[in-house]
C-alpha cells in the first residue's frame, strides 16, 4: 500500500516550458487535491476533484490544468512555467468525512 | 477565502510542557482538521472534528471547536522534542465540503 505517490520529487524548468506533475493513489479515495506551498507559508488549493471525470478550481488555478480520467490518477499540468510558480507542490487524497493523505511533494524551480 | 489563521505563528517550549495553538476561520464549516508537517516533508493528518462536536481527543492531542466564535484549538500535552513541527488547521467552506483551505501554520519548537 503505497498511499499517494508524486513524481518527480525535484524539477527545474525554464520559463515558458510546460510539464506535468504526476500523482497516483492506491487507496480508492474519491477526493483528490493539488496544493502549493511557498516558503514559510501555508498551502493554497490549486484544483481539486470529487471523482473520476469531475474537477474544479481552487484558490490559485491560473496557469494550471488538471484532469481525472481514473480514480487513481490526478496529474497537474503547468501550461507555460513562470518564476512565480516556483514552489513545493503537494497532491493529497481522502475519502468522504476523513482527513487527507498527502504525498511527499514535488519541489519545482522555474528559472 | 475561508483560509484559517493560526495563532501564534511560532511557539517555543520546554519538553514536558503543554503546547496550545489556535485557529480562527471566517465562515461556517462542516468540519475542521489539524495537520502536522515536519520540515521538508508532507503533511500528516492528526484529527478531524465535525461542526456538531465540541471536543475530540487522540493520545496526547486534544482539539476543541467553538463554532459560535469560529475558532478551534489544538492542545499537545507533555510535549516531546519529536513534536517539533509546523501545525496547520484546515477548514472547508460549509456549503462546499470538498474544498479545504489551510492556514499559514504554527511553528512549534520543543526544546529538550
Tab-separated table of C-alpha atoms in Angstrom:
chain	number	residue	atom	x	y	z
A	1	UNK	CA	0.000	0.000	0.000
A	2	UNK	CA	1.986	2.995	-1.293
A	3	UNK	CA	-0.504	5.773	-0.369
A	4	UNK	CA	-0.064	8.894	-2.505
A	5	UNK	CA	2.869	8.859	-4.910
A	6	UNK	CA	4.144	12.027	-6.532
A	7	UNK	CA	6.700	12.215	-9.313
A	8	UNK	CA	9.133	13.776	-9.888
A	9	UNK	CA	10.461	14.806	-6.457
A	10	UNK	CA	12.525	17.653	-7.898
A	11	UNK	CA	12.267	19.565	-11.174
A	12	UNK	CA	13.890	22.619	-12.702
A	13	UNK	CA	12.104	24.275	-15.608
A	14	UNK	CA	12.905	27.194	-17.815
A	15	UNK	CA	10.370	29.992	-18.127
A	16	UNK	CA	7.801	29.085	-20.761
A	17	UNK	CA	8.296	25.330	-20.585
A	18	UNK	CA	5.402	23.051	-19.810
A	19	UNK	CA	5.340	19.905	-17.722
A	20	UNK	CA	3.086	17.504	-15.882
A	21	UNK	CA	3.373	16.628	-12.219
A	22	UNK	CA	2.146	13.116	-11.624
A	23	UNK	CA	0.033	11.968	-8.684
A	24	UNK	CA	-1.304	8.492	-8.057
A	25	UNK	CA	-3.096	6.957	-5.079
A	26	UNK	CA	-3.893	3.323	-4.408
A	27	UNK	CA	-6.466	3.763	-1.633
A	28	UNK	CA	-9.544	4.124	-3.874
A	29	UNK	CA	-10.160	7.621	-2.487
A	30	UNK	CA	-12.826	9.671	-4.242
A	31	UNK	CA	-11.392	13.086	-3.438
A	32	UNK	CA	-8.049	14.401	-4.653
A	33	UNK	CA	-6.496	17.856	-4.487
A	34	UNK	CA	-3.402	19.762	-5.519
A	35	UNK	CA	-1.869	22.360	-3.221
A	36	UNK	CA	1.178	24.566	-3.499
A	37	UNK	CA	3.249	25.684	-0.549
A	38	UNK	CA	5.530	28.683	-0.778
A	39	UNK	CA	8.388	29.167	1.722
A	40	UNK	CA	7.171	29.775	5.263
A	41	UNK	CA	3.544	29.732	4.221
A	42	UNK	CA	0.529	27.522	4.345
A	43	UNK	CA	-0.941	25.546	1.499
A	44	UNK	CA	-3.033	27.082	-1.254
A	45	UNK	CA	-5.543	24.996	-3.162
A	46	UNK	CA	-4.946	24.855	-6.922
A	47	UNK	CA	-7.512	22.334	-8.204
A	48	UNK	CA	-9.499	19.513	-6.710
A	49	UNK	CA	-11.564	16.539	-7.858
A	50	UNK	CA	-14.514	14.742	-6.285
A	51	UNK	CA	-14.303	11.705	-8.554
A	52	UNK	CA	-13.239	10.468	-11.961
A	53	UNK	CA	-14.223	12.972	-14.637
A	54	UNK	CA	-15.062	15.758	-12.147
A	55	UNK	CA	-12.654	18.592	-11.364
A	56	UNK	CA	-12.997	22.139	-10.098
A	57	UNK	CA	-10.870	25.184	-9.380
A	58	UNK	CA	-9.386	26.167	-6.057
A	59	UNK	CA	-7.878	29.459	-4.877
A	60	UNK	CA	-5.000	29.735	-7.368
A	61	UNK	CA	-5.906	27.839	-10.557
A	62	UNK	CA	-4.401	30.179	-13.148
A	63	UNK	CA	-1.589	28.603	-15.150
A	64	UNK	CA	-2.539	25.050	-14.173
A	65	UNK	CA	-4.761	22.370	-15.698
A	66	UNK	CA	-5.926	19.070	-14.256
A	67	UNK	CA	-7.837	16.029	-15.420
A	68	UNK	CA	-9.124	12.936	-13.623
A	69	UNK	CA	-9.675	10.119	-16.073
A	70	UNK	CA	-9.324	7.412	-13.405
A	71	UNK	CA	-9.892	7.255	-9.643
A	72	UNK	CA	-6.182	6.621	-9.090
A	73	UNK	CA	-4.507	9.396	-11.101
A	74	UNK	CA	-4.716	13.179	-10.859
A	75	UNK	CA	-1.966	14.874	-12.925
A	76	UNK	CA	-1.286	18.605	-12.699
A	77	UNK	CA	-0.139	20.365	-15.872
A	78	UNK	CA	1.812	23.598	-15.899
A	79	UNK	CA	0.975	25.211	-19.209
A	80	UNK	CA	3.781	27.789	-19.521
A	81	UNK	CA	6.012	27.886	-16.451
A	82	UNK	CA	6.705	31.211	-14.769
A	83	UNK	CA	9.111	32.043	-11.904
A	84	UNK	CA	6.046	32.751	-9.718
A	85	UNK	CA	5.230	29.038	-9.945
A	86	UNK	CA	8.410	28.117	-8.077
A	87	UNK	CA	7.013	26.232	-5.104
A	88	UNK	CA	6.536	22.859	-3.468
A	89	UNK	CA	3.512	21.048	-4.862
A	90	UNK	CA	1.551	18.566	-2.803
A	91	UNK	CA	-1.048	16.116	-4.003
A	92	UNK	CA	-3.495	14.710	-1.462
A	93	UNK	CA	-6.382	12.271	-1.430
A	94	UNK	CA	-9.125	11.362	1.014
A	95	UNK	CA	-12.458	9.632	1.290
A	96	UNK	CA	-15.614	11.339	2.475
A	97	UNK	CA	-15.519	12.600	6.074
A	98	UNK	CA	-11.859	11.687	6.570
A	99	UNK	CA	-8.638	13.642	6.511
A	100	UNK	CA	-6.213	13.901	3.638
A	101	UNK	CA	-3.302	11.603	2.940
A	102	UNK	CA	-0.541	13.711	1.425
A	103	UNK	CA	2.193	12.803	-0.997
A	104	UNK	CA	5.793	13.739	-0.231
A	105	UNK	CA	5.747	16.688	-2.623
A	106	UNK	CA	7.418	17.926	-5.797
A	107	UNK	CA	9.904	20.754	-5.396
A	108	UNK	CA	9.698	22.866	-8.557
A	109	UNK	CA	12.055	25.671	-9.528
A	110	UNK	CA	11.353	27.849	-12.557
A	111	UNK	CA	14.330	29.843	-13.809
B	1	UNK	CA	-11.441	32.928	1.085
B	2	UNK	CA	-12.138	30.669	4.032
B	3	UNK	CA	-8.448	30.314	4.852
B	4	UNK	CA	-7.921	29.789	8.549
B	5	UNK	CA	-5.416	31.697	10.606
B	6	UNK	CA	-3.288	30.027	13.248
B	7	UNK	CA	-2.047	31.761	16.327
B	8	UNK	CA	0.679	32.089	17.459
B	9	UNK	CA	2.878	31.954	14.367
B	10	UNK	CA	5.683	30.459	16.425
B	11	UNK	CA	5.858	28.787	19.822
B	12	UNK	CA	8.903	27.614	21.758
B	13	UNK	CA	8.521	25.465	24.870
B	14	UNK	CA	10.474	23.001	27.014
B	15	UNK	CA	9.979	19.292	26.775
B	16	UNK	CA	7.212	18.183	29.125
B	17	UNK	CA	5.238	21.419	28.861
B	18	UNK	CA	1.883	21.709	27.142
B	19	UNK	CA	1.539	23.480	23.790
B	20	UNK	CA	-1.639	25.254	22.708
B	21	UNK	CA	-2.244	26.657	19.268
B	22	UNK	CA	-5.371	28.283	17.917
B	23	UNK	CA	-7.152	28.501	14.591
B	24	UNK	CA	-9.769	31.032	13.538
B	25	UNK	CA	-11.852	30.882	10.377
B	26	UNK	CA	-14.361	33.094	8.601
B	27	UNK	CA	-17.467	31.200	7.507
B	28	UNK	CA	-19.457	28.210	8.715
B	29	UNK	CA	-17.884	24.802	8.277
B	30	UNK	CA	-18.761	21.134	8.125
B	31	UNK	CA	-15.540	20.025	9.710
B	32	UNK	CA	-12.107	21.244	10.731
B	33	UNK	CA	-8.883	19.282	10.557
B	34	UNK	CA	-5.442	19.599	12.112
B	35	UNK	CA	-2.237	18.514	10.387
B	36	UNK	CA	1.444	18.285	11.301
B	37	UNK	CA	4.325	18.961	8.923
B	38	UNK	CA	7.892	18.097	9.754
B	39	UNK	CA	10.496	20.197	7.995
B	40	UNK	CA	10.707	19.355	4.301
B	41	UNK	CA	8.036	16.672	4.484
B	42	UNK	CA	4.399	16.249	3.519
B	43	UNK	CA	1.539	16.913	5.904
B	44	UNK	CA	0.227	14.256	8.256
B	45	UNK	CA	-3.408	14.242	9.343
B	46	UNK	CA	-3.900	14.436	13.124
B	47	UNK	CA	-7.571	14.957	13.953
B	48	UNK	CA	-10.845	15.779	12.216
B	49	UNK	CA	-13.598	17.425	14.271
B	50	UNK	CA	-17.107	17.896	12.918
B	51	UNK	CA	-19.134	21.055	13.358
B	52	UNK	CA	-21.511	19.333	15.811
B	53	UNK	CA	-18.623	18.190	18.029
B	54	UNK	CA	-17.050	20.348	20.735
B	55	UNK	CA	-14.037	18.307	21.749
B	56	UNK	CA	-12.012	15.398	20.471
B	57	UNK	CA	-9.027	13.510	21.833
B	58	UNK	CA	-6.314	11.402	20.251
B	59	UNK	CA	-3.484	10.281	22.504
B	60	UNK	CA	-1.754	13.449	23.779
B	61	UNK	CA	-3.779	15.653	21.423
B	62	UNK	CA	-6.939	17.477	22.396
B	63	UNK	CA	-8.906	19.560	19.910
B	64	UNK	CA	-11.764	21.873	20.772
B	65	UNK	CA	-14.153	23.612	18.416
B	66	UNK	CA	-16.274	26.664	19.146
B	67	UNK	CA	-18.472	27.324	16.124
B	68	UNK	CA	-20.017	30.437	17.705
B	69	UNK	CA	-16.552	32.030	17.828
B	70	UNK	CA	-15.398	30.324	14.623
B	71	UNK	CA	-12.304	29.038	16.343
B	72	UNK	CA	-10.531	25.832	17.283
B	73	UNK	CA	-7.599	24.976	19.494
B	74	UNK	CA	-5.086	22.147	19.456
B	75	UNK	CA	-3.510	21.168	22.763
B	76	UNK	CA	-0.470	18.886	22.859
B	77	UNK	CA	0.142	17.667	26.393
B	78	UNK	CA	3.539	16.653	27.787
B	79	UNK	CA	5.376	17.796	24.657
B	80	UNK	CA	8.365	15.895	23.345
B	81	UNK	CA	11.237	17.032	21.140
B	82	UNK	CA	9.725	14.865	18.395
B	83	UNK	CA	6.647	17.136	18.391
B	84	UNK	CA	8.767	19.887	16.858
B	85	UNK	CA	6.979	20.672	13.586
B	86	UNK	CA	4.567	23.085	11.965
B	87	UNK	CA	0.891	22.603	12.717
B	88	UNK	CA	-1.879	23.626	10.327
B	89	UNK	CA	-5.625	23.778	10.564
B	90	UNK	CA	-7.774	23.180	7.500
B	91	UNK	CA	-11.415	24.129	7.050
B	92	UNK	CA	-13.985	23.553	4.356
B	93	UNK	CA	-16.374	26.201	3.077
B	94	UNK	CA	-19.512	24.899	4.719
B	95	UNK	CA	-21.609	24.970	1.558
B	96	UNK	CA	-18.751	23.233	-0.264
B	97	UNK	CA	-17.233	20.499	1.882
B	98	UNK	CA	-14.986	19.427	-0.976
B	99	UNK	CA	-12.681	22.454	-0.803
B	100	UNK	CA	-10.293	22.627	2.137
B	101	UNK	CA	-8.303	25.725	2.967
B	102	UNK	CA	-5.168	25.723	5.100
B	103	UNK	CA	-3.852	28.424	7.362
B	104	UNK	CA	-0.239	29.566	7.445
B	105	UNK	CA	0.564	27.369	10.434
B	106	UNK	CA	2.113	27.495	13.885
B	107	UNK	CA	5.779	26.538	14.070
B	108	UNK	CA	6.335	24.631	17.325
B	109	UNK	CA	9.815	24.146	18.733
B	110	UNK	CA	10.101	21.782	21.694
B	111	UNK	CA	13.469	22.121	23.401
B	112	UNK	CA	14.911	19.003	25.049
